[in-house]
Amino acid sequence: MTTTQTKAAEHRPQADVPKKSVRRRREGAAWVFLSPWVLGACVLTLLPMAVSLYLSFTDYDLFNAPNWVGLRNYTQMFTEDPRYWRSVGATLTYVVIAVPLQLGLALAVALALKTMRRGRAFYRSAFYAPSLLGASMSIALVWRAIFNDGGTVDNLFGTGGWVNQPGWALFAVALLTVWQFGAPMVIFLAGLQQIPGELYEAAEVDGASRWRQFLSITVPMLSPVIFFNLVLQTIQAFQVFTPAFAVSAGKGGPADSTLFYTLYLYDRGFVASHMGYASAMAWVLLIAIGAVTAVLFRTSRSWVFYASEGDR
């Protein structure tokens, strides 16, 4: 080894020290900035989830110490509680009705706004406003008054109050969700504006009708946005609470027609003080939402088109 190589070997480890030190300082700074999120995730999310999982295997009434009962809450839920299955049925019916109608209306309004030349910003804000207001209890109470006996719908159509009829109460709640189509509409509008206009021009040259352009260009190019909105709105629909609570006065009536899953969970946990049972219901809901989301992602391979990848 020459003198030059010896000196290089002697200086190489010393040159690496500052690099490691810089990297450690950067990692330390990153953890400092991440620490509020990490602390919040641990204290406000992970820890409550762990406690809830433990309580799901106990008999806990909010006042006395939890009593370990194993799988009794789960077996009772699936085999001994008919109201639980009615809440599952009401929630699934609501999801199947509300989500497609909401997304269909949002897409239709987004298509109309895309071609609008004047007043687009005003109408976009006006249509988005219900998404900000609709989740509040005050709007839900107004909605109940509109669909109650002697309300606006009853006076116009003479059908009686929807919220007092088992066959119509769920539809009244679903319409409140459909009315809040502003958030998916804005996302649809952003996606529509990203579709190249040359595709429509080429289709017009080939003689394609507007309907054919919608099916062959708009839907495939917008499919990632449709998929995003579908997943997001489906997850939110499974967790709906405020409209059902307001419309049914917290009872899920009439005849349990609006007894949504989260409303029954609230009833078991905070009204009947069966917090262990409610925790078990919460974990079943989490698993169910995860399973539905996984199915949506699985099926998306056959209909979601990503332009950057050519085909999914």
JSON list of N, CA, C and O in Angstrom, two decimals, residues 130-170:
[
{"chain": "A", "resi": 130, "resn": "PRO", "atom": "N", "xyz": [-74.57, 22.21, 1.08]},
{"chain": "A", "resi": 130, "resn": "PRO", "atom": "CA", "xyz": [-75.23, 21.16, 1.88]},
{"chain": "A", "resi": 130, "resn": "PRO", "atom": "C", "xyz": [-74.27, 20.16, 2.49]},
{"chain": "A", "resi": 130, "resn": "PRO", "atom": "O", "xyz": [-74.57, 19.59, 3.55]},
{"chain": "A", "resi": 131, "resn": "SER", "atom": "N", "xyz": [-73.14, 19.92, 1.86]},
{"chain": "A", "resi": 131, "resn": "SER", "atom": "CA", "xyz": [-72.17, 18.99, 2.44]},
{"chain": "A", "resi": 131, "resn": "SER", "atom": "C", "xyz": [-71.58, 19.53, 3.74]},
{"chain": "A", "resi": 131, "resn": "SER", "atom": "O", "xyz": [-71.15, 18.76, 4.60]},
{"chain": "A", "resi": 132, "resn": "LEU", "atom": "N", "xyz": [-71.54, 20.85, 3.87]},
{"chain": "A", "resi": 132, "resn": "LEU", "atom": "CA", "xyz": [-71.04, 21.47, 5.09]},
{"chain": "A", "resi": 132, "resn": "LEU", "atom": "C", "xyz": [-72.10, 21.54, 6.18]},
{"chain": "A", "resi": 132, "resn": "LEU", "atom": "O", "xyz": [-71.79, 21.47, 7.37]},
{"chain": "A", "resi": 133, "resn": "LEU", "atom": "N", "xyz": [-73.36, 21.67, 5.76]},
{"chain": "A", "resi": 133, "resn": "LEU", "atom": "CA", "xyz": [-74.44, 21.89, 6.72]},
{"chain": "A", "resi": 133, "resn": "LEU", "atom": "C", "xyz": [-75.22, 20.62, 7.05]},
{"chain": "A", "resi": 133, "resn": "LEU", "atom": "O", "xyz": [-75.80, 20.51, 8.12]},
{"chain": "A", "resi": 134, "resn": "GLY", "atom": "N", "xyz": [-75.26, 19.68, 6.10]},
{"chain": "A", "resi": 134, "resn": "GLY", "atom": "CA", "xyz": [-76.17, 18.54, 6.24]},
{"chain": "A", "resi": 134, "resn": "GLY", "atom": "C", "xyz": [-75.87, 17.63, 7.40]},
{"chain": "A", "resi": 134, "resn": "GLY", "atom": "O", "xyz": [-76.76, 16.93, 7.89]},
{"chain": "A", "resi": 135, "resn": "ALA", "atom": "N", "xyz": [-74.62, 17.57, 7.84]},
{"chain": "A", "resi": 135, "resn": "ALA", "atom": "CA", "xyz": [-74.28, 16.66, 8.93]},
{"chain": "A", "resi": 135, "resn": "ALA", "atom": "C", "xyz": [-74.65, 17.21, 10.30]},
{"chain": "A", "resi": 135, "resn": "ALA", "atom": "O", "xyz": [-74.52, 16.50, 11.30]},
{"chain": "A", "resi": 136, "resn": "SER", "atom": "N", "xyz": [-75.14, 18.44, 10.37]},
{"chain": "A", "resi": 136, "resn": "SER", "atom": "CA", "xyz": [-75.45, 19.05, 11.66]},
{"chain": "A", "resi": 136, "resn": "SER", "atom": "C", "xyz": [-76.81, 18.57, 12.15]},
{"chain": "A", "resi": 136, "resn": "SER", "atom": "O", "xyz": [-77.70, 18.19, 11.38]},
{"chain": "A", "resi": 137, "resn": "MET", "atom": "N", "xyz": [-76.98, 18.58, 13.45]},
{"chain": "A", "resi": 137, "resn": "MET", "atom": "CA", "xyz": [-78.24, 18.16, 14.05]},
{"chain": "A", "resi": 137, "resn": "MET", "atom": "C", "xyz": [-79.38, 19.10, 13.68]},
{"chain": "A", "resi": 137, "resn": "MET", "atom": "O", "xyz": [-80.52, 18.67, 13.51]},
{"chain": "A", "resi": 138, "resn": "SER", "atom": "N", "xyz": [-79.08, 20.39, 13.56]},
{"chain": "A", "resi": 138, "resn": "SER", "atom": "CA", "xyz": [-80.13, 21.35, 13.24]},
{"chain": "A", "resi": 138, "resn": "SER", "atom": "C", "xyz": [-80.75, 21.06, 11.87]},
{"chain": "A", "resi": 138, "resn": "SER", "atom": "O", "xyz": [-81.98, 21.10, 11.72]},
{"chain": "A", "resi": 139, "resn": "ILE", "atom": "N", "xyz": [-79.94, 20.76, 10.86]},
{"chain": "A", "resi": 139, "resn": "ILE", "atom": "CA", "xyz": [-80.46, 20.44, 9.54]},
{"chain": "A", "resi": 139, "resn": "ILE", "atom": "C", "xyz": [-81.26, 19.15, 9.59]},
{"chain": "A", "resi": 139, "resn": "ILE", "atom": "O", "xyz": [-82.31, 19.02, 8.94]},
{"chain": "A", "resi": 140, "resn": "ALA", "atom": "N", "xyz": [-80.79, 18.17, 10.35]},
{"chain": "A", "resi": 140, "resn": "ALA", "atom": "CA", "xyz": [-81.52, 16.90, 10.47]},
{"chain": "A", "resi": 140, "resn": "ALA", "atom": "C", "xyz": [-82.89, 17.12, 11.11]},
{"chain": "A", "resi": 140, "resn": "ALA", "atom": "O", "xyz": [-83.89, 16.50, 10.71]},
{"chain": "A", "resi": 141, "resn": "LEU", "atom": "N", "xyz": [-82.97, 18.03, 12.08]},
{"chain": "A", "resi": 141, "resn": "LEU", "atom": "CA", "xyz": [-84.26, 18.32, 12.70]},
{"chain": "A", "resi": 141, "resn": "LEU", "atom": "C", "xyz": [-85.19, 19.03, 11.73]},
{"chain": "A", "resi": 141, "resn": "LEU", "atom": "O", "xyz": [-86.40, 18.78, 11.71]},
{"chain": "A", "resi": 142, "resn": "VAL", "atom": "N", "xyz": [-84.63, 19.95, 10.93]},
{"chain": "A", "resi": 142, "resn": "VAL", "atom": "CA", "xyz": [-85.44, 20.60, 9.89]},
{"chain": "A", "resi": 142, "resn": "VAL", "atom": "C", "xyz": [-85.93, 19.58, 8.89]},
{"chain": "A", "resi": 142, "resn": "VAL", "atom": "O", "xyz": [-87.09, 19.62, 8.44]},
{"chain": "A", "resi": 143, "resn": "TRP", "atom": "N", "xyz": [-85.06, 18.63, 8.54]},
{"chain": "A", "resi": 143, "resn": "TRP", "atom": "CA", "xyz": [-85.45, 17.58, 7.59]},
{"chain": "A", "resi": 143, "resn": "TRP", "atom": "C", "xyz": [-86.60, 16.74, 8.17]},
{"chain": "A", "resi": 143, "resn": "TRP", "atom": "O", "xyz": [-87.52, 16.37, 7.44]},
{"chain": "A", "resi": 144, "resn": "ARG", "atom": "N", "xyz": [-86.52, 16.46, 9.46]},
{"chain": "A", "resi": 144, "resn": "ARG", "atom": "CA", "xyz": [-87.61, 15.71, 10.09]},
{"chain": "A", "resi": 144, "resn": "ARG", "atom": "C", "xyz": [-88.91, 16.49, 10.03]},
{"chain": "A", "resi": 144, "resn": "ARG", "atom": "O", "xyz": [-89.98, 15.91, 9.78]},
{"chain": "A", "resi": 145, "resn": "ALA", "atom": "N", "xyz": [-88.83, 17.81, 10.25]},
{"chain": "A", "resi": 145, "resn": "ALA", "atom": "CA", "xyz": [-90.04, 18.62, 10.18]},
{"chain": "A", "resi": 145, "resn": "ALA", "atom": "C", "xyz": [-90.64, 18.62, 8.78]},
{"chain": "A", "resi": 145, "resn": "ALA", "atom": "O", "xyz": [-91.86, 18.61, 8.61]},
{"chain": "A", "resi": 146, "resn": "ILE", "atom": "N", "xyz": [-89.78, 18.61, 7.76]},
{"chain": "A", "resi": 146, "resn": "ILE", "atom": "CA", "xyz": [-90.27, 18.62, 6.38]},
{"chain": "A", "resi": 146, "resn": "ILE", "atom": "C", "xyz": [-91.01, 17.33, 6.06]},
{"chain": "A", "resi": 146, "resn": "ILE", "atom": "O", "xyz": [-92.05, 17.34, 5.38]},
{"chain": "A", "resi": 147, "resn": "PHE", "atom": "N", "xyz": [-90.52, 16.20, 6.57]},
{"chain": "A", "resi": 147, "resn": "PHE", "atom": "CA", "xyz": [-91.11, 14.90, 6.25]},
{"chain": "A", "resi": 147, "resn": "PHE", "atom": "C", "xyz": [-92.02, 14.38, 7.37]},
{"chain": "A", "resi": 147, "resn": "PHE", "atom": "O", "xyz": [-92.40, 13.20, 7.34]},
{"chain": "A", "resi": 148, "resn": "ASN", "atom": "N", "xyz": [-92.38, 15.22, 8.32]},
{"chain": "A", "resi": 148, "resn": "ASN", "atom": "CA", "xyz": [-93.25, 14.80, 9.41]},
{"chain": "A", "resi": 148, "resn": "ASN", "atom": "C", "xyz": [-94.71, 14.99, 9.01]},
{"chain": "A", "resi": 148, "resn": "ASN", "atom": "O", "xyz": [-95.02, 15.58, 7.97]},
{"chain": "A", "resi": 149, "resn": "ASP", "atom": "N", "xyz": [-95.60, 14.47, 9.84]},
{"chain": "A", "resi": 149, "resn": "ASP", "atom": "CA", "xyz": [-97.03, 14.69, 9.60]},
{"chain": "A", "resi": 149, "resn": "ASP", "atom": "C", "xyz": [-97.33, 16.19, 9.61]},
{"chain": "A", "resi": 149, "resn": "ASP", "atom": "O", "xyz": [-96.97, 16.90, 10.56]},
{"chain": "A", "resi": 150, "resn": "GLY", "atom": "N", "xyz": [-98.02, 16.67, 8.58]},
{"chain": "A", "resi": 150, "resn": "GLY", "atom": "CA", "xyz": [-98.31, 18.08, 8.45]},
{"chain": "A", "resi": 150, "resn": "GLY", "atom": "C", "xyz": [-97.15, 18.90, 7.93]},
{"chain": "A", "resi": 150, "resn": "GLY", "atom": "O", "xyz": [-97.24, 20.13, 7.87]},
{"chain": "A", "resi": 151, "resn": "GLY", "atom": "N", "xyz": [-96.06, 18.25, 7.55]},
{"chain": "A", "resi": 151, "resn": "GLY", "atom": "CA", "xyz": [-94.90, 18.95, 7.01]},
{"chain": "A", "resi": 151, "resn": "GLY", "atom": "C", "xyz": [-95.06, 19.27, 5.54]},
{"chain": "A", "resi": 151, "resn": "GLY", "atom": "O", "xyz": [-96.12, 19.09, 4.93]},
{"chain": "A", "resi": 152, "resn": "THR", "atom": "N", "xyz": [-93.98, 19.76, 4.95]},
{"chain": "A", "resi": 152, "resn": "THR", "atom": "CA", "xyz": [-94.02, 20.20, 3.56]},
{"chain": "A", "resi": 152, "resn": "THR", "atom": "C", "xyz": [-94.40, 19.06, 2.61]},
{"chain": "A", "resi": 152, "resn": "THR", "atom": "O", "xyz": [-95.24, 19.23, 1.72]},
{"chain": "A", "resi": 153, "resn": "VAL", "atom": "N", "xyz": [-93.77, 17.91, 2.76]},
{"chain": "A", "resi": 153, "resn": "VAL", "atom": "CA", "xyz": [-94.06, 16.78, 1.88]},
{"chain": "A", "resi": 153, "resn": "VAL", "atom": "C", "xyz": [-95.50, 16.31, 2.04]},
{"chain": "A", "resi": 153, "resn": "VAL", "atom": "O", "xyz": [-96.18, 16.02, 1.05]},
{"chain": "A", "resi": 154, "resn": "ASP", "atom": "N", "xyz": [-95.98, 16.27, 3.25]},
{"chain": "A", "resi": 154, "resn": "ASP", "atom": "CA", "xyz": [-97.37, 15.85, 3.50]},
{"chain": "A", "resi": 154, "resn": "ASP", "atom": "C", "xyz": [-98.34, 16.85, 2.87]},
{"chain": "A", "resi": 154, "resn": "ASP", "atom": "O", "xyz": [-99.36, 16.45, 2.27]},
{"chain": "A", "resi": 155, "resn": "ASN", "atom": "N", "xyz": [-98.08, 18.15, 2.98]},
{"chain": "A", "resi": 155, "resn": "ASN", "atom": "CA", "xyz": [-98.97, 19.16, 2.42]},
{"chain": "A", "resi": 155, "resn": "ASN", "atom": "C", "xyz": [-98.97, 19.14, 0.89]},
{"chain": "A", "resi": 155, "resn": "ASN", "atom": "O", "xyz": [-99.99, 19.41, 0.25]},
{"chain": "A", "resi": 156, "resn": "LEU", "atom": "N", "xyz": [-97.81, 18.84, 0.29]},
{"chain": "A", "resi": 156, "resn": "LEU", "atom": "CA", "xyz": [-97.72, 18.86, -1.17]},
{"chain": "A", "resi": 156, "resn": "LEU", "atom": "C", "xyz": [-98.31, 17.61, -1.81]},
{"chain": "A", "resi": 156, "resn": "LEU", "atom": "O", "xyz": [-99.00, 17.69, -2.83]},
{"chain": "A", "resi": 157, "resn": "PHE", "atom": "N", "xyz": [-98.04, 16.44, -1.22]},
{"chain": "A", "resi": 157, "resn": "PHE", "atom": "CA", "xyz": [-98.42, 15.19, -1.87]},
{"chain": "A", "resi": 157, "resn": "PHE", "atom": "C", "xyz": [-99.52, 14.44, -1.12]},
{"chain": "A", "resi": 157, "resn": "PHE", "atom": "O", "xyz": [-100.09, 13.49, -1.66]},
{"chain": "A", "resi": 158, "resn": "GLY", "atom": "N", "xyz": [-99.81, 14.85, 0.11]},
{"chain": "A", "resi": 158, "resn": "GLY", "atom": "CA", "xyz": [-100.87, 14.18, 0.86]},
{"chain": "A", "resi": 158, "resn": "GLY", "atom": "C", "xyz": [-100.54, 12.74, 1.19]},
{"chain": "A", "resi": 158, "resn": "GLY", "atom": "O", "xyz": [-101.46, 11.91, 1.33]},
{"chain": "A", "resi": 159, "resn": "THR", "atom": "N", "xyz": [-99.27, 12.42, 1.34]},
{"chain": "A", "resi": 159, "resn": "THR", "atom": "CA", "xyz": [-98.85, 11.04, 1.62]},
{"chain": "A", "resi": 159, "resn": "THR", "atom": "C", "xyz": [-98.66, 10.78, 3.10]},
{"chain": "A", "resi": 159, "resn": "THR", "atom": "O", "xyz": [-98.34, 9.64, 3.48]},
{"chain": "A", "resi": 160, "resn": "GLY", "atom": "N", "xyz": [-98.83, 11.79, 3.92]},
{"chain": "A", "resi": 160, "resn": "GLY", "atom": "CA", "xyz": [-98.55, 11.62, 5.33]},
{"chain": "A", "resi": 160, "resn": "GLY", "atom": "C", "xyz": [-97.07, 11.82, 5.62]},
{"chain": "A", "resi": 160, "resn": "GLY", "atom": "O", "xyz": [-96.25, 11.97, 4.70]},
{"chain": "A", "resi": 161, "resn": "GLY", "atom": "N", "xyz": [-96.71, 11.84, 6.86]},
{"chain": "A", "resi": 161, "resn": "GLY", "atom": "CA", "xyz": [-95.32, 12.03, 7.22]},
{"chain": "A", "resi": 161, "resn": "GLY", "atom": "C", "xyz": [-94.48, 10.80, 6.96]},
{"chain": "A", "resi": 161, "resn": "GLY", "atom": "O", "xyz": [-94.79, 9.71, 7.47]},
{"chain": "A", "resi": 162, "resn": "TRP", "atom": "N", "xyz": [-93.44, 10.94, 6.17]},
{"chain": "A", "resi": 162, "resn": "TRP", "atom": "CA", "xyz": [-92.61, 9.79, 5.84]},
{"chain": "A", "resi": 162, "resn": "TRP", "atom": "C", "xyz": [-91.92, 9.24, 7.08]},
{"chain": "A", "resi": 162, "resn": "TRP", "atom": "O", "xyz": [-91.72, 8.03, 7.20]},
{"chain": "A", "resi": 163, "resn": "VAL", "atom": "N", "xyz": [-91.52, 10.12, 7.98]},
{"chain": "A", "resi": 163, "resn": "VAL", "atom": "CA", "xyz": [-90.76, 9.66, 9.15]},
{"chain": "A", "resi": 163, "resn": "VAL", "atom": "C", "xyz": [-91.62, 8.84, 10.10]},
{"chain": "A", "resi": 163, "resn": "VAL", "atom": "O", "xyz": [-91.07, 8.19, 11.01]},
{"chain": "A", "resi": 164, "resn": "ASN", "atom": "N", "xyz": [-92.92, 8.83, 9.91]},
{"chain": "A", "resi": 164, "resn": "ASN", "atom": "CA", "xyz": [-93.81, 8.06, 10.77]},
{"chain": "A", "resi": 164, "resn": "ASN", "atom": "C", "xyz": [-94.31, 6.79, 10.09]},
{"chain": "A", "resi": 164, "resn": "ASN", "atom": "O", "xyz": [-95.16, 6.09, 10.64]},
{"chain": "A", "resi": 165, "resn": "GLN", "atom": "N", "xyz": [-93.82, 6.49, 8.90]},
{"chain": "A", "resi": 165, "resn": "GLN", "atom": "CA", "xyz": [-94.22, 5.31, 8.17]},
{"chain": "A", "resi": 165, "resn": "GLN", "atom": "C", "xyz": [-93.02, 4.39, 7.99]},
{"chain": "A", "resi": 165, "resn": "GLN", "atom": "O", "xyz": [-92.00, 4.79, 7.41]},
{"chain": "A", "resi": 166, "resn": "PRO", "atom": "N", "xyz": [-93.10, 3.14, 8.46]},
{"chain": "A", "resi": 166, "resn": "PRO", "atom": "CA", "xyz": [-91.95, 2.24, 8.36]},
{"chain": "A", "resi": 166, "resn": "PRO", "atom": "C", "xyz": [-91.44, 2.05, 6.95]},
{"chain": "A", "resi": 166, "resn": "PRO", "atom": "O", "xyz": [-90.24, 1.84, 6.73]},
{"chain": "A", "resi": 167, "resn": "GLY", "atom": "N", "xyz": [-92.33, 2.12, 5.97]},
{"chain": "A", "resi": 167, "resn": "GLY", "atom": "CA", "xyz": [-91.91, 1.90, 4.59]},
{"chain": "A", "resi": 167, "resn": "GLY", "atom": "C", "xyz": [-91.22, 3.09, 3.95]},
{"chain": "A", "resi": 167, "resn": "GLY", "atom": "O", "xyz": [-90.61, 2.95, 2.88]},
{"chain": "A", "resi": 168, "resn": "TRP", "atom": "N", "xyz": [-91.32, 4.28, 4.58]},
{"chain": "A", "resi": 168, "resn": "TRP", "atom": "CA", "xyz": [-90.77, 5.49, 3.97]},
{"chain": "A", "resi": 168, "resn": "TRP", "atom": "C", "xyz": [-89.74, 6.20, 4.84]},
{"chain": "A", "resi": 168, "resn": "TRP", "atom": "O", "xyz": [-89.02, 7.07, 4.34]},
{"chain": "A", "resi": 169, "resn": "ALA", "atom": "N", "xyz": [-89.64, 5.86, 6.09]},
{"chain": "A", "resi": 169, "resn": "ALA", "atom": "CA", "xyz": [-88.74, 6.59, 6.99]},
{"chain": "A", "resi": 169, "resn": "ALA", "atom": "C", "xyz": [-87.29, 6.47, 6.54]},
{"chain": "A", "resi": 169, "resn": "ALA", "atom": "O", "xyz": [-86.54, 7.45, 6.56]},
{"chain": "A", "resi": 170, "resn": "LEU", "atom": "N", "xyz": [-86.88, 5.29, 6.13]},
{"chain": "A", "resi": 170, "resn": "LEU", "atom": "CA", "xyz": [-85.50, 5.10, 5.69]},
{"chain": "A", "resi": 170, "resn": "LEU", "atom": "C", "xyz": [-85.20, 5.91, 4.44]},
{"chain": "A", "resi": 170, "resn": "LEU", "atom": "O", "xyz": [-84.09, 6.44, 4.29]}
]
